[in-house]
Amino acid sequence: MIRVENCTCGYGGDDPVLHQLSFRIAEGERVGLIGANGAGKSTIMKCMVGLLSAEGTVCIAGREVCRKELPWIRRQIGYVLQDSDNQMFMATVKQDMIFGPMNYGMSAAEAEKLAKQTLEQLGMEFLWDRQNHRLSGGEKRMAALATILTMNPRILLMDEPSLALDPGNRRRLIQVVNHLPQTKLIASHDLDLVWETCDRVLLIHDGRLAADGPTEAILQDRELLEENGLELPLCLAGVPSRTNFE
Ligand SMILES: Nc1ncnc2c1ncn2[C@@H]1O[C@H](COP(=O)(O)OP(=O)(O)OP(=O)(O)O)[C@@H](O)[C@H]1O
Ligand SMILES: [Mg+2]
């Protein structure tokens, strides 16, 4: 469903951010994308939706990401951006949520019904008429997630989906994500969320693939995680000691 081959790309500086990155994700797989800050997680997602162009090949459901294919490719992918401020661009949550489905030909009534159902599923129906610019960080995150889920895409790319969520909303997000049948790639520093939602993990270090394997193997490998600027998920680390900064 996703094929990335020898992908090298950057933002126009001297050095590329991604170096010859290659991996494949089959239909229905649930894959976590982990790595330290600046490793290139968001960058590879931007390549998949054509926001950045890369050397090498990026294919989505058999079609190469290129200008001609972008409308089709973006129809296949629901992309939850790391920054929800870039995701919600209409005045109200409702307007944002019905925009996509109506753009793809659904009537306003159908789109509203679907959008309301998604908000209810997330326990967020009270956001329906709210102004986007008056939402808290976590509310905006949930609204952005709901907006993407309403589109029912074949592939979900989620960049830090649990960012800013309180424990209840984070738990609901995990439940909802675990019930979705789609192919998923979830970039996150919340390794406990990755532990609960993904079967396979890709570990990126400095734009290169450092490891690719089952979640149980990678997230329990303290040495591998620490070599790559990460730590064991809290659920596996036992009761964490408090850091002494003195
Ligand atoms: N718009 C940009 N212009 C120039 N450099 C950028 C831009 N966006 C990201 N970078 C650089 O690309 C590298 C990879 O960034 P990226 O956002 O992919 O990292 P990440 O793994 O998602 O990190 P984080 O965990 O902090 O979200 C970083 O060194 C970053 O500074
Ligand atoms: Mg990122």
mmCIF file with all atom_site columns, N, CA and C and ligand atoms in Angstrom, residues 41-42 82 159, ligand 2:
data_model
loop_
_atom_site.group_PDB
_atom_site.id
_atom_site.type_symbol
_atom_site.label_atom_id
_atom_site.label_alt_id
_atom_site.label_comp_id
_atom_site.label_asym_id
_atom_site.label_entity_id
_atom_site.label_seq_id
_atom_site.pdbx_PDB_ins_code
_atom_site.Cartn_x
_atom_site.Cartn_y
_atom_site.Cartn_z
_atom_site.occupancy
_atom_site.B_iso_or_equiv
_atom_site.pdbx_formal_charge
_atom_site.auth_seq_id
_atom_site.auth_comp_id
_atom_site.auth_asym_id
_atom_site.auth_atom_id
_atom_site.pdbx_PDB_model_num
ATOM   1  N  N  . LYS A 1 41  ? 10.609 12.129 10.647 1.00 0.00 ? 41  LYS A N  1
ATOM   2  C  CA . LYS A 1 41  ? 9.294  11.455 10.637 1.00 0.00 ? 41  LYS A CA 1
ATOM   3  C  C  . LYS A 1 41  ? 8.258  12.277 9.866  1.00 0.00 ? 41  LYS A C  1
ATOM   4  N  N  . SER A 1 42  ? 8.143  13.554 10.221 1.00 0.00 ? 42  SER A N  1
ATOM   5  C  CA . SER A 1 42  ? 7.152  14.389 9.520  1.00 0.00 ? 42  SER A CA 1
ATOM   6  C  C  . SER A 1 42  ? 7.537  14.575 8.058  1.00 0.00 ? 42  SER A C  1
ATOM   7  N  N  . GLN A 1 82  ? 1.040  17.341 12.254 1.00 0.00 ? 82  GLN A N  1
ATOM   8  C  CA . GLN A 1 82  ? 1.583  17.497 13.603 1.00 0.00 ? 82  GLN A CA 1
ATOM   9  C  C  . GLN A 1 82  ? 1.013  18.758 14.263 1.00 0.00 ? 82  GLN A C  1
ATOM   10 N  N  . ASP A 1 159 ? 0.419  12.186 12.455 1.00 0.00 ? 159 ASP A N  1
ATOM   11 C  CA . ASP A 1 159 ? 1.667  12.746 12.977 1.00 0.00 ? 159 ASP A CA 1
ATOM   12 C  C  . ASP A 1 159 ? 1.414  13.261 14.390 1.00 0.00 ? 159 ASP A C  1
HETATM 13 MG MG . MG  B 2 .   ? 7.511  15.692 13.398 1.00 0.00 ? 2   MG  B MG 1
#
